[in-house]
PDB file of C-alpha atoms in Angstrom:
ATOM      1  CA  MET A  24      51.375  31.739  -6.669  1.00  0.00           C
ATOM      2  CA  THR A  25      52.694  33.143  -9.924  1.00  0.00           C
ATOM      3  CA  ALA A  26      49.999  34.362 -12.371  1.00  0.00           C
ATOM      4  CA  HIS A  27      49.541  32.516 -15.653  1.00  0.00           C
ATOM      5  CA  ILE A  28      50.096  34.514 -18.495  1.00  0.00           C
ATOM      6  CA  LEU A  29      46.482  34.100 -19.825  1.00  0.00           C
ATOM      7  CA  ASP A  30      45.150  35.495 -16.611  1.00  0.00           C
ATOM      8  CA  ARG A  31      45.981  38.821 -18.641  1.00  0.00           C
ATOM      9  CA  PRO A  32      46.095  37.957 -22.173  1.00  0.00           C
ATOM     10  CA  ALA A  33      45.970  41.755 -23.524  1.00  0.00           C
ATOM     11  CA  TRP A  34      48.931  42.886 -21.200  1.00  0.00           C
ATOM     12  CA  ALA A  35      51.268  39.933 -22.333  1.00  0.00           C
ATOM     13  CA  THR A  36      50.076  40.425 -25.987  1.00  0.00           C
ATOM     14  CA  LEU A  37      50.736  44.126 -26.249  1.00  0.00           C
ATOM     15  CA  ASN A  38      54.073  44.037 -24.148  1.00  0.00           C
ATOM     16  CA  GLY A  39      55.162  41.036 -26.505  1.00  0.00           C
ATOM     17  CA  ARG A  40      54.763  39.749 -29.509  1.00  0.00           C
ATOM     18  CA  GLN A  41      51.990  42.460 -30.749  1.00  0.00           C
ATOM     19  CA  ALA A  42      53.921  45.326 -29.065  1.00  0.00           C
ATOM     20  CA  ASP A  43      54.340  46.803 -32.809  1.00  0.00           C
ATOM     21  CA  VAL A  44      50.166  47.271 -32.670  1.00  0.00           C
ATOM     22  CA  ALA A  45      50.135  49.052 -29.270  1.00  0.00           C
ATOM     23  CA  VAL A  46      50.049  52.647 -28.310  1.00  0.00           C
ATOM     24  CA  ARG A  47      51.071  53.604 -24.726  1.00  0.00           C
ATOM     25  CA  HIS A  48      50.238  56.317 -22.536  1.00  0.00           C
ATOM     26  CA  GLY A  49      51.901  56.686 -19.501  1.00  0.00           C
ATOM     27  CA  PRO A  50      51.564  53.134 -17.482  1.00  0.00           C
ATOM     28  CA  ALA A  51      48.583  52.242 -19.861  1.00  0.00           C
ATOM     29  CA  ILE A  52      48.388  50.478 -23.255  1.00  0.00           C
ATOM     30  CA  ARG A  53      46.069  49.776 -25.866  1.00  0.00           C
ATOM     31  CA  MET A  54      45.680  48.097 -29.584  1.00  0.00           C
ATOM     32  CA  ARG A  55      45.818  50.555 -31.906  1.00  0.00           C
ATOM     33  CA  PRO A  56      41.967  51.273 -32.843  1.00  0.00           C
ATOM     34  CA  GLU A  57      41.995  50.050 -36.288  1.00  0.00           C
ATOM     35  CA  TYR A  58      43.385  46.645 -34.894  1.00  0.00           C
ATOM     36  CA  GLY A  59      40.840  46.202 -31.779  1.00  0.00           C
ATOM     37  CA  LEU A  60      39.743  47.098 -28.804  1.00  0.00           C
ATOM     38  CA  PHE A  61      41.866  45.381 -26.289  1.00  0.00           C
ATOM     39  CA  ALA A  62      43.618  47.415 -23.476  1.00  0.00           C
ATOM     40  CA  ALA A  63      45.471  46.754 -20.257  1.00  0.00           C
ATOM     41  CA  ILE A  64      47.312  48.570 -17.396  1.00  0.00           C
ATOM     42  CA  PRO A  65      49.756  47.314 -14.860  1.00  0.00           C
ATOM     43  CA  ASP A  66      47.767  47.824 -11.770  1.00  0.00           C
ATOM     44  CA  GLU A  67      44.875  49.932 -10.523  1.00  0.00           C
ATOM     45  CA  SER A  68      46.457  52.978  -9.147  1.00  0.00           C
ATOM     46  CA  PRO A  69      44.847  56.456  -9.953  1.00  0.00           C
ATOM     47  CA  GLU A  70      47.990  57.008 -12.143  1.00  0.00           C
ATOM     48  CA  ALA A  71      47.479  54.143 -14.593  1.00  0.00           C
ATOM     49  CA  LEU A  72      43.308  54.456 -14.119  1.00  0.00           C
ATOM     50  CA  ALA A  73      44.188  58.119 -15.410  1.00  0.00           C
ATOM     51  CA  ALA A  74      46.373  57.413 -18.006  1.00  0.00           C
ATOM     52  CA  VAL A  75      44.191  54.752 -19.726  1.00  0.00           C
ATOM     53  CA  GLY A  76      40.976  57.052 -19.425  1.00  0.00           C
ATOM     54  CA  GLU A  77      43.192  59.436 -21.790  1.00  0.00           C
ATOM     55  CA  LEU A  78      43.445  56.651 -24.153  1.00  0.00           C
ATOM     56  CA  VAL A  79      39.764  56.099 -24.131  1.00  0.00           C
ATOM     57  CA  ARG A  80      39.290  59.818 -24.563  1.00  0.00           C
ATOM     58  CA  GLU A  81      41.839  60.190 -27.433  1.00  0.00           C
ATOM     59  CA  MET A  82      41.303  57.264 -29.349  1.00  0.00           C
ATOM     60  CA  GLY A  83      38.040  55.405 -28.644  1.00  0.00           C
ATOM     61  CA  PRO A  84      36.673  52.348 -26.433  1.00  0.00           C
ATOM     62  CA  VAL A  85      38.700  49.990 -24.892  1.00  0.00           C
ATOM     63  CA  GLY A  86      38.210  46.220 -23.845  1.00  0.00           C
ATOM     64  CA  PHE A  87      39.609  44.651 -20.883  1.00  0.00           C
ATOM     65  CA  VAL A  88      40.222  40.866 -20.471  1.00  0.00           C
ATOM     66  CA  GLU A  89      41.057  40.204 -17.142  1.00  0.00           C
ATOM     67  CA  LEU A  90      40.235  38.033 -13.885  1.00  0.00           C
ATOM     68  CA  ALA A  91      37.727  40.841 -12.764  1.00  0.00           C
ATOM     69  CA  ALA A  92      36.339  43.984 -14.281  1.00  0.00           C
ATOM     70  CA  PRO A  93      38.409  47.269 -13.825  1.00  0.00           C
ATOM     71  CA  PRO A  94      37.398  49.931 -11.249  1.00  0.00           C
ATOM     72  CA  PRO A  95      35.859  52.893 -12.274  1.00  0.00           C
ATOM     73  CA  ILE A  96      38.047  54.585 -15.171  1.00  0.00           C
ATOM     74  CA  PRO A  97      37.991  58.544 -14.997  1.00  0.00           C
ATOM     75  CA  GLY A  98      35.982  60.435 -17.935  1.00  0.00           C
ATOM     76  CA  SER A  99      34.440  56.697 -18.761  1.00  0.00           C
ATOM     77  CA  GLU A 100      31.690  54.388 -18.517  1.00  0.00           C
ATOM     78  CA  VAL A 101      31.078  50.780 -18.971  1.00  0.00           C
ATOM     79  CA  VAL A 102      29.406  49.822 -21.993  1.00  0.00           C
ATOM     80  CA  SER A 103      28.908  46.174 -21.490  1.00  0.00           C
ATOM     81  CA  SER A 104      30.548  43.301 -19.093  1.00  0.00           C
ATOM     82  CA  ALA A 105      30.112  39.700 -19.346  1.00  0.00           C
ATOM     83  CA  VAL A 106      31.988  36.842 -17.769  1.00  0.00           C
ATOM     84  CA  CYS A 107      33.776  34.467 -20.834  1.00  0.00           C
ATOM     85  CA  LEU A 108      35.002  30.981 -20.309  1.00  0.00           C
ATOM     86  CA  GLN A 109      38.660  31.137 -21.366  1.00  0.00           C
ATOM     87  CA  MET A 110      39.674  27.646 -23.366  1.00  0.00           C
ATOM     88  CA  VAL A 111      42.819  26.235 -24.028  1.00  0.00           C
ATOM     89  CA  ALA A 112      43.790  23.251 -26.847  1.00  0.00           C
ATOM     90  CA  GLU A 113      47.049  21.671 -26.787  1.00  0.00           C
ATOM     91  CA  THR A 114      45.969  18.984 -29.174  1.00  0.00           C
ATOM     92  CA  VAL A 115      43.043  19.096 -31.908  1.00  0.00           C
ATOM     93  CA  ALA A 116      40.657  17.081 -33.205  1.00  0.00           C
ATOM     94  CA  PRO A 117      41.604  15.121 -36.461  1.00  0.00           C
ATOM     95  CA  ALA A 118      40.479  16.648 -39.694  1.00  0.00           C
ATOM     96  CA  TRP A 119      37.595  15.442 -41.555  1.00  0.00           C
ATOM     97  CA  ASP A 120      36.501  15.761 -45.166  1.00  0.00           C
ATOM     98  CA  VAL A 121      34.376  18.380 -46.101  1.00  0.00           C
ATOM     99  CA  PRO A 122      32.860  19.466 -49.732  1.00  0.00           C
ATOM    100  CA  PHE A 123      34.125  23.013 -49.838  1.00  0.00           C
ATOM    101  CA  GLU A 124      37.543  24.492 -49.857  1.00  0.00           C
ATOM    102  CA  MET A 125      39.526  26.713 -47.305  1.00  0.00           C
ATOM    103  CA  LEU A 126      41.249  29.531 -48.856  1.00  0.00           C
ATOM    104  CA  PRO A 127      43.784  31.967 -47.314  1.00  0.00           C
ATOM    105  CA  LEU A 128      42.473  35.417 -46.812  1.00  0.00           C
ATOM    106  CA  GLY A 129      44.650  39.088 -46.639  1.00  0.00           C
ATOM    107  CA  ASP A 130      44.515  42.064 -47.077  1.00  0.00           C
ATOM    108  CA  ALA A 131      42.552  41.747 -50.768  1.00  0.00           C
ATOM    109  CA  ASP A 132      39.907  40.287 -48.813  1.00  0.00           C
ATOM    110  CA  ALA A 133      39.617  42.922 -45.866  1.00  0.00           C
ATOM    111  CA  ALA A 134      36.564  44.555 -46.870  1.00  0.00           C
ATOM    112  CA  GLU A 135      34.663  41.449 -47.219  1.00  0.00           C
ATOM    113  CA  MET A 136      36.439  40.379 -43.816  1.00  0.00           C
ATOM    114  CA  LEU A 137      34.999  43.624 -42.154  1.00  0.00           C
ATOM    115  CA  ALA A 138      31.794  43.255 -43.649  1.00  0.00           C
ATOM    116  CA  LEU A 139      30.750  39.711 -42.772  1.00  0.00           C
ATOM    117  CA  ALA A 140      32.282  40.613 -38.992  1.00  0.00           C
ATOM    118  CA  THR A 141      30.032  43.385 -39.018  1.00  0.00           C
ATOM    119  CA  LEU A 142      27.006  41.599 -39.986  1.00  0.00           C
ATOM    120  CA  THR A 143      27.449  38.445 -37.757  1.00  0.00           C
ATOM    121  CA  LYS A 144      29.246  40.078 -34.599  1.00  0.00           C
ATOM    122  CA  PRO A 145      31.734  37.196 -33.651  1.00  0.00           C
ATOM    123  CA  GLY A 146      33.504  39.653 -31.419  1.00  0.00           C
ATOM    124  CA  PRO A 147      35.287  43.171 -31.997  1.00  0.00           C
ATOM    125  CA  PHE A 148      36.492  43.372 -35.837  1.00  0.00           C
ATOM    126  CA  PHE A 149      37.851  46.351 -37.023  1.00  0.00           C
ATOM    127  CA  ALA A 150      39.572  47.494 -40.401  1.00  0.00           C
ATOM    128  CA  ARG A 151      43.091  46.002 -39.857  1.00  0.00           C
ATOM    129  CA  THR A 152      42.121  43.226 -37.320  1.00  0.00           C
ATOM    130  CA  HIS A 153      42.643  40.767 -40.441  1.00  0.00           C
ATOM    131  CA  GLN A 154      46.487  41.641 -39.950  1.00  0.00           C
ATOM    132  CA  LEU A 155      46.904  40.168 -36.322  1.00  0.00           C
ATOM    133  CA  GLY A 156      47.292  36.688 -37.564  1.00  0.00           C
ATOM    134  CA  ALA A 157      46.494  34.421 -40.194  1.00  0.00           C
ATOM    135  CA  PHE A 158      42.876  34.180 -41.513  1.00  0.00           C
ATOM    136  CA  ILE A 159      41.002  31.549 -43.844  1.00  0.00           C
ATOM    137  CA  GLY A 160      37.752  31.351 -45.288  1.00  0.00           C
ATOM    138  CA  VAL A 161      35.115  29.932 -47.716  1.00  0.00           C
ATOM    139  CA  ARG A 162      33.607  31.267 -50.702  1.00  0.00           C
ATOM    140  CA  VAL A 163      30.339  30.233 -52.164  1.00  0.00           C
ATOM    141  CA  GLU A 164      29.951  31.675 -55.838  1.00  0.00           C
ATOM    142  CA  GLY A 165      32.662  34.034 -55.334  1.00  0.00           C
ATOM    143  CA  GLN A 166      30.729  35.684 -52.008  1.00  0.00           C
ATOM    144  CA  LEU A 167      32.895  35.330 -48.587  1.00  0.00           C
ATOM    145  CA  VAL A 168      30.395  33.362 -46.402  1.00  0.00           C
ATOM    146  CA  ALA A 169      32.273  32.134 -43.382  1.00  0.00           C
ATOM    147  CA  MET A 170      35.894  32.806 -41.840  1.00  0.00           C
ATOM    148  CA  ALA A 171      38.138  32.058 -38.942  1.00  0.00           C
ATOM    149  CA  GLY A 172      41.629  33.745 -37.702  1.00  0.00           C
ATOM    150  CA  GLU A 173      43.963  34.544 -34.842  1.00  0.00           C
ATOM    151  CA  ARG A 174      44.096  37.671 -32.709  1.00  0.00           C
ATOM    152  CA  MET A 175      46.065  37.897 -29.503  1.00  0.00           C
ATOM    153  CA  ARG A 176      49.680  36.093 -29.201  1.00  0.00           C
ATOM    154  CA  PRO A 177      50.785  36.154 -25.588  1.00  0.00           C
ATOM    155  CA  ASP A 178      54.102  34.510 -25.452  1.00  0.00           C
ATOM    156  CA  GLY A 179      53.465  30.603 -26.121  1.00  0.00           C
ATOM    157  CA  TYR A 180      49.531  30.686 -27.337  1.00  0.00           C
ATOM    158  CA  THR A 181      47.503  32.339 -30.279  1.00  0.00           C
ATOM    159  CA  GLU A 182      44.019  33.422 -30.065  1.00  0.00           C
ATOM    160  CA  ALA A 183      41.929  31.677 -32.329  1.00  0.00           C
ATOM    161  CA  SER A 184      39.232  34.015 -33.173  1.00  0.00           C
ATOM    162  CA  GLY A 185      36.918  35.925 -35.673  1.00  0.00           C
ATOM    163  CA  VAL A 186      35.254  32.733 -36.227  1.00  0.00           C
ATOM    164  CA  CYS A 187      31.885  33.783 -38.078  1.00  0.00           C
ATOM    165  CA  VAL A 188      29.303  32.363 -40.947  1.00  0.00           C
ATOM    166  CA  HIS A 189      26.780  34.182 -42.736  1.00  0.00           C
ATOM    167  CA  PRO A 190      23.140  33.715 -41.995  1.00  0.00           C
ATOM    168  CA  HIS A 191      22.338  32.385 -44.967  1.00  0.00           C
ATOM    169  CA  HIS A 192      24.917  29.648 -45.097  1.00  0.00           C
ATOM    170  CA  ARG A 193      24.979  28.204 -41.557  1.00  0.00           C
ATOM    171  CA  GLY A 194      24.223  24.508 -40.751  1.00  0.00           C
ATOM    172  CA  LYS A 195      27.136  23.505 -43.191  1.00  0.00           C
ATOM    173  CA  GLY A 196      29.860  22.852 -41.087  1.00  0.00           C
ATOM    174  CA  TYR A 197      32.071  25.958 -42.090  1.00  0.00           C
ATOM    175  CA  ALA A 198      32.543  27.085 -38.233  1.00  0.00           C
ATOM    176  CA  ALA A 199      33.856  24.118 -36.676  1.00  0.00           C
ATOM    177  CA  ARG A 200      35.921  23.095 -39.783  1.00  0.00           C
ATOM    178  CA  LEU A 201      37.499  26.509 -40.040  1.00  0.00           C
ATOM    179  CA  LEU A 202      38.175  26.678 -36.322  1.00  0.00           C
ATOM    180  CA  ARG A 203      39.831  23.177 -36.556  1.00  0.00           C
ATOM    181  CA  GLU A 204      42.194  24.500 -39.203  1.00  0.00           C
ATOM    182  CA  VAL A 205      43.033  27.580 -37.427  1.00  0.00           C
ATOM    183  CA  THR A 206      43.571  25.564 -34.096  1.00  0.00           C
ATOM    184  CA  ALA A 207      45.892  23.135 -36.320  1.00  0.00           C
ATOM    185  CA  GLY A 208      48.076  25.690 -37.536  1.00  0.00           C
ATOM    186  CA  ILE A 209      48.907  27.370 -34.289  1.00  0.00           C
ATOM    187  CA  LEU A 210      49.969  23.899 -32.929  1.00  0.00           C
ATOM    188  CA  ALA A 211      52.131  23.469 -35.567  1.00  0.00           C
ATOM    189  CA  ARG A 212      53.905  26.378 -35.167  1.00  0.00           C
ATOM    190  CA  GLY A 213      54.558  25.069 -31.483  1.00  0.00           C
ATOM    191  CA  ASP A 214      52.120  27.386 -29.597  1.00  0.00           C
ATOM    192  CA  LYS A 215      49.044  26.633 -27.762  1.00  0.00           C
ATOM    193  CA  ALA A 216      45.687  27.629 -28.814  1.00  0.00           C
ATOM    194  CA  PHE A 217      43.329  29.474 -26.719  1.00  0.00           C
ATOM    195  CA  LEU A 218      39.739  31.213 -27.289  1.00  0.00           C
ATOM    196  CA  HIS A 219      37.024  32.753 -25.329  1.00  0.00           C
ATOM    197  CA  SER A 220      33.353  32.068 -25.454  1.00  0.00           C
ATOM    198  CA  TYR A 221      30.496  33.574 -23.502  1.00  0.00           C
ATOM    199  CA  ALA A 222      30.375  31.520 -20.310  1.00  0.00           C
ATOM    200  CA  ASP A 223      26.355  30.857 -21.078  1.00  0.00           C
ATOM    201  CA  ASN A 224      27.024  29.689 -24.401  1.00  0.00           C
ATOM    202  CA  ALA A 225      26.723  26.265 -24.095  1.00  0.00           C
ATOM    203  CA  THR A 226      26.516  25.382 -27.848  1.00  0.00           C
ATOM    204  CA  ALA A 227      29.662  26.814 -28.460  1.00  0.00           C
ATOM    205  CA  ILE A 228      31.514  25.814 -25.693  1.00  0.00           C
ATOM    206  CA  GLY A 229      30.289  22.283 -26.457  1.00  0.00           C
ATOM    207  CA  LEU A 230      31.541  22.692 -29.934  1.00  0.00           C
ATOM    208  CA  TYR A 231      34.806  24.020 -29.243  1.00  0.00           C
ATOM    209  CA  GLU A 232      35.588  21.151 -26.559  1.00  0.00           C
ATOM    210  CA  SER A 233      34.736  18.437 -29.413  1.00  0.00           C
ATOM    211  CA  LEU A 234      37.614  20.284 -31.302  1.00  0.00           C
ATOM    212  CA  GLY A 235      40.060  19.480 -28.483  1.00  0.00           C
ATOM    213  CA  TYR A 236      39.327  22.797 -26.120  1.00  0.00           C
ATOM    214  CA  ARG A 237      39.607  22.552 -22.664  1.00  0.00           C
ATOM    215  CA  GLY A 238      38.016  25.090 -20.044  1.00  0.00           C
ATOM    216  CA  ARG A 239      40.930  27.033 -18.474  1.00  0.00           C
ATOM    217  CA  ARG A 240      39.078  29.611 -16.380  1.00  0.00           C
ATOM    218  CA  GLU A 241      36.396  32.408 -16.381  1.00  0.00           C
ATOM    219  CA  VAL A 242      37.555  35.905 -17.241  1.00  0.00           C
ATOM    220  CA  VAL A 243      35.891  38.944 -17.356  1.00  0.00           C
ATOM    221  CA  PHE A 244      35.294  41.355 -20.867  1.00  0.00           C
ATOM    222  CA  THR A 245      34.645  44.837 -20.206  1.00  0.00           C
ATOM    223  CA  VAL A 246      34.425  47.400 -22.809  1.00  0.00           C
ATOM    224  CA  VAL A 247      34.592  50.867 -21.704  1.00  0.00           C
ATOM    225  CA  ARG A 248      33.727  54.104 -23.428  1.00  0.00           C
ATOM    226  CA  ALA A 249      34.280  57.935 -23.013  1.00  0.00           C
ATOM    227  CA  LEU A 250      31.350  59.921 -21.407  1.00  0.00           C
TER     228      LEU A 250
END
């Protein structure tokens, strides 16, 4: 059976529409560390594993999103490994009125975006992650308190990511409405939207389902660093 492109989203992304943010070492490939952790190899050969090990040693930790965790990588150790539910949306819930404005975010907001992501930990987020796709946010009295945006873009799909809300501003509907808007923007461009949730996070999965996402399959997110 032919593999689905989302079975290996990082491999498809870094060899496709986001090849401009990729670094290669032999057969291994990774996202430049200022953009993200994602890495991939074409197979589990000793050559490929050694090559990605060199990328880890030279450029820092990497993250694999695959159907299974990778074999041991020379000179590296596993930091974390978690099962995630990969979800896809081909339609999105209708928009609803909210008492706040959603603003486009860009380079001028980069420092605040990184600070918010560092505080709330929505997933790996670095100095230039915001340049991987469109981001929007909510400001309260000038302070960025919520955001959502796009990350990996394998052909035909765009990943919704970076959804986070400042702890002092939760419970106001920011996350749901921002994610709904990001998803609608992806679909309007002709892509399907996808995202990843920790498989045991029933609350998040329920929210995503309410917006139109449906579970596709489980994947494993493994972070590896140099010894």
